[in-house]
C-alpha cells in the first residue's frame, strides 16, 4: 500500500490521496482505484504487464493520440470530453507513464464518476447500446490519419498466430500436448477456412482501420441512464480489420455462459443479443463498411473466438506464461468454453 501511494504520488500530490484499492478485473494488467480527498477527482492507476507490452512508451503515445482525437470530436459535437473519452494523466515529469526502479511501468487515468460497466449483457437493449458505443468509437476514428505503433506483434493476425501455433506444437509442454490432442485436431480442422479468410485481409479486400482490439463488454463505460459514454482500456488500439472489434464484442456480449465456463451446456451464441448488438453497431458504423466487410460481418465473431481458442490453448501448452490464471487447468477450461462458442456460431452462420 505504501509503495502504491508512493507510485501514485509520481502523478499526484501525495497528500491528496486517501486510499488505493485493487480492482480485480482483466487478465493482463494490475489495476487500482485511487480515491482522493473529497472534492478532488479520483483516478485509475495501472501497472502495465511488461511481458505482454514490450514498449509501454510507444503504447501510451498511441493512446494519447487516439484519446486526443476523440476528445476533439466530442468537443465539436458539444459533449463533455472528460466523460466521453478516457483522459491520460501525465506524471510530474510530464510523461504519460512512470517507470519505477525495477523497470515496471505505471500509468494513470482519470476515473469517470457515475458510470457502470458490465461483465455480461443481461438485456438485448444493453447489447444494442454496446453496439452503438463501439460503432461510434470507430466512426470517431475514421479520419484518424497518424500511424499507430503495433503495440503487440501479430495481435489478431491469423497468419502470425499459425506461425506461433506451429512453434508451440514443437516446443510446448509434451505432456500437455498429449493431453490436448482433441483440441489440437479441432484447431487444425478449421485452419484452411481461417487462412482463406485471412487472405482477404492481406489482399486489402477487408481493409485495416483504427481498431480497439479488446472490445469486451467490460471495456465499455455506460452512464446511469444506460447510454454508452466511452470505451476504455485502449492498450491495444492499433490498425486491424474492423471485424476483429465486431467479433470480440460478440464473443462477450452474446455468450450465454462465461468465458471460462466449466459447464459447456451454459455456453451458446445468444442470437438475439447478437442481432441487437449488430443493429446498434450498424446504426453508427454501417456507412463506413465496404461490401466485403458487410458480407463477412458474421464471420468476425467466429474468427476472433477461434483465435481466442488458439491463444488460450497455446498459453496452456506453454505452461501459462501470458494470461493470469486462478487454477492450473484454467487456460484449458477457457479453451474448451471458447471452442463450444465457436461451434454454436457455426450452427448459426454458414460462412
Ligand atoms: C485480455 O486484460 P484484458 O482482460 O483486457 C487480452 C485480450 C483477451 C482477453 C480475454 C492484451 O484482455 O486480448 O481477449 O484478455 N488482452 C491482451 O479475456 O492480450
Ligand atoms: Mg486489455
PDB file of N, CA and C and ligand atoms in Angstrom, residues 26-29 52-53 152 155-156 213-214 216 219 233 236 248 251 259 308 311-312 322-323, ligand 1:
ATOM      1  N   UNK A  26      -9.642  -7.954 -15.589  1.00  0.00           N
ATOM      2  CA  UNK A  26      -8.615  -8.021 -16.631  1.00  0.00           C
ATOM      3  C   UNK A  26      -7.660  -9.174 -16.399  1.00  0.00           C
ATOM      4  N   UNK A  27      -7.181  -9.708 -17.509  1.00  0.00           N
ATOM      5  CA  UNK A  27      -6.312 -10.886 -17.445  1.00  0.00           C
ATOM      6  C   UNK A  27      -4.843 -10.534 -17.617  1.00  0.00           C
ATOM      7  N   UNK A  28      -4.549  -9.221 -17.745  1.00  0.00           N
ATOM      8  CA  UNK A  28      -3.190  -8.843 -18.108  1.00  0.00           C
ATOM      9  C   UNK A  28      -2.536  -7.861 -17.106  1.00  0.00           C
ATOM     10  N   UNK A  29      -3.111  -6.692 -16.939  1.00  0.00           N
ATOM     11  CA  UNK A  29      -2.505  -5.649 -16.097  1.00  0.00           C
ATOM     12  C   UNK A  29      -2.988  -5.742 -14.652  1.00  0.00           C
ATOM     13  N   UNK A  52       3.770  -8.592 -21.713  1.00  0.00           N
ATOM     14  CA  UNK A  52       2.805  -8.508 -22.814  1.00  0.00           C
ATOM     15  C   UNK A  52       3.062  -7.265 -23.666  1.00  0.00           C
ATOM     16  N   UNK A  53       3.419  -6.163 -23.007  1.00  0.00           N
ATOM     17  CA  UNK A  53       3.623  -4.899 -23.722  1.00  0.00           C
ATOM     18  C   UNK A  53       5.107  -4.523 -23.693  1.00  0.00           C
ATOM     19  N   UNK A 152       1.425  -4.876 -29.914  1.00  0.00           N
ATOM     20  CA  UNK A 152       1.751  -6.303 -29.740  1.00  0.00           C
ATOM     21  C   UNK A 152       1.850  -6.909 -31.132  1.00  0.00           C
ATOM     22  N   UNK A 155      -1.073  -9.244 -33.215  1.00  0.00           N
ATOM     23  CA  UNK A 155      -2.312  -9.285 -32.435  1.00  0.00           C
ATOM     24  C   UNK A 155      -3.505  -9.423 -33.378  1.00  0.00           C
ATOM     25  N   UNK A 156      -4.328 -10.402 -33.194  1.00  0.00           N
ATOM     26  CA  UNK A 156      -5.475 -10.689 -34.068  1.00  0.00           C
ATOM     27  C   UNK A 156      -5.061 -10.842 -35.541  1.00  0.00           C
ATOM     28  N   UNK A 213      -9.459  -3.514 -30.557  1.00  0.00           N
ATOM     29  CA  UNK A 213      -8.877  -4.853 -30.408  1.00  0.00           C
ATOM     30  C   UNK A 213      -9.118  -5.559 -29.079  1.00  0.00           C
ATOM     31  N   UNK A 214      -9.906  -4.959 -28.207  1.00  0.00           N
ATOM     32  CA  UNK A 214     -10.236  -5.637 -26.941  1.00  0.00           C
ATOM     33  C   UNK A 214     -11.624  -5.165 -26.516  1.00  0.00           C
ATOM     34  N   UNK A 216     -14.295  -6.145 -25.327  1.00  0.00           N
ATOM     35  CA  UNK A 216     -15.224  -6.896 -24.494  1.00  0.00           C
ATOM     36  C   UNK A 216     -16.096  -5.919 -23.717  1.00  0.00           C
ATOM     37  N   UNK A 219     -15.089  -3.379 -21.109  1.00  0.00           N
ATOM     38  CA  UNK A 219     -14.285  -2.218 -21.506  1.00  0.00           C
ATOM     39  C   UNK A 219     -15.141  -1.052 -22.017  1.00  0.00           C
ATOM     40  N   UNK A 233      -9.707   1.035 -21.713  1.00  0.00           N
ATOM     41  CA  UNK A 233      -8.671   0.028 -21.956  1.00  0.00           C
ATOM     42  C   UNK A 233      -8.184   0.090 -23.406  1.00  0.00           C
ATOM     43  N   UNK A 236      -4.576  -1.774 -26.624  1.00  0.00           N
ATOM     44  CA  UNK A 236      -4.327  -2.458 -27.902  1.00  0.00           C
ATOM     45  C   UNK A 236      -4.869  -1.690 -29.109  1.00  0.00           C
ATOM     46  N   UNK A 248     -14.948  -9.554 -31.356  1.00  0.00           N
ATOM     47  CA  UNK A 248     -14.576  -9.688 -29.948  1.00  0.00           C
ATOM     48  C   UNK A 248     -15.700  -9.206 -29.044  1.00  0.00           C
ATOM     49  N   UNK A 251     -18.217 -12.008 -28.915  1.00  0.00           N
ATOM     50  CA  UNK A 251     -17.654 -13.089 -28.088  1.00  0.00           C
ATOM     51  C   UNK A 251     -18.048 -12.909 -26.617  1.00  0.00           C
ATOM     52  N   UNK A 259     -16.773 -16.797 -20.117  1.00  0.00           N
ATOM     53  CA  UNK A 259     -15.593 -17.050 -20.961  1.00  0.00           C
ATOM     54  C   UNK A 259     -14.875 -18.320 -20.514  1.00  0.00           C
ATOM     55  N   UNK A 308      -9.077 -16.848 -30.146  1.00  0.00           N
ATOM     56  CA  UNK A 308      -9.037 -16.901 -28.682  1.00  0.00           C
ATOM     57  C   UNK A 308      -8.820 -18.336 -28.204  1.00  0.00           C
ATOM     58  N   UNK A 311      -5.203 -18.902 -28.623  1.00  0.00           N
ATOM     59  CA  UNK A 311      -4.391 -18.147 -27.652  1.00  0.00           C
ATOM     60  C   UNK A 311      -4.439 -18.787 -26.264  1.00  0.00           C
ATOM     61  N   UNK A 312      -5.640 -19.212 -25.841  1.00  0.00           N
ATOM     62  CA  UNK A 312      -5.739 -19.851 -24.522  1.00  0.00           C
ATOM     63  C   UNK A 312      -5.011 -21.205 -24.544  1.00  0.00           C
ATOM     64  N   UNK A 322       1.204 -16.206 -20.225  1.00  0.00           N
ATOM     65  CA  UNK A 322       0.628 -14.948 -20.713  1.00  0.00           C
ATOM     66  C   UNK A 322      -0.544 -14.471 -19.851  1.00  0.00           C
ATOM     67  N   UNK A 323      -1.592 -15.266 -19.786  1.00  0.00           N
ATOM     68  CA  UNK A 323      -2.785 -14.847 -19.045  1.00  0.00           C
ATOM     69  C   UNK A 323      -2.657 -15.164 -17.564  1.00  0.00           C
TER      70      UNK A 323
HETATM   71  C1  LIG B   1      -7.004  -9.864 -22.245  1.00  0.00           C
HETATM   72  O1  LIG B   1      -6.632  -7.876 -19.982  1.00  0.00           O
HETATM   73  P1  LIG B   1      -7.891  -7.904 -20.679  1.00  0.00           P
HETATM   74  O2  LIG B   1      -8.849  -8.642 -19.881  1.00  0.00           O
HETATM   75  O3  LIG B   1      -8.367  -6.539 -21.109  1.00  0.00           O
HETATM   76  C2  LIG B   1      -6.378  -9.862 -23.639  1.00  0.00           C
HETATM   77  C3  LIG B   1      -7.473  -9.919 -24.693  1.00  0.00           C
HETATM   78  C4  LIG B   1      -8.307 -11.160 -24.477  1.00  0.00           C
HETATM   79  C5  LIG B   1      -8.883 -11.128 -23.070  1.00  0.00           C
HETATM   80  C6  LIG B   1      -9.654 -12.383 -22.756  1.00  0.00           C
HETATM   81  C7  LIG B   1      -3.538  -7.524 -24.369  1.00  0.00           C
HETATM   82  O4  LIG B   1      -7.729  -8.688 -22.073  1.00  0.00           O
HETATM   83  O5  LIG B   1      -6.915  -9.944 -25.987  1.00  0.00           O
HETATM   84  O6  LIG B   1      -9.327 -11.233 -25.427  1.00  0.00           O
HETATM   85  O7  LIG B   1      -7.838 -10.991 -22.102  1.00  0.00           O
HETATM   86  N1  LIG B   1      -5.559  -8.688 -23.811  1.00  0.00           N
HETATM   87  C8  LIG B   1      -4.311  -8.778 -24.300  1.00  0.00           C
HETATM   88  O8  LIG B   1     -10.457 -12.148 -21.642  1.00  0.00           O
HETATM   89  O9  LIG B   1      -3.823  -9.844 -24.673  1.00  0.00           O
END
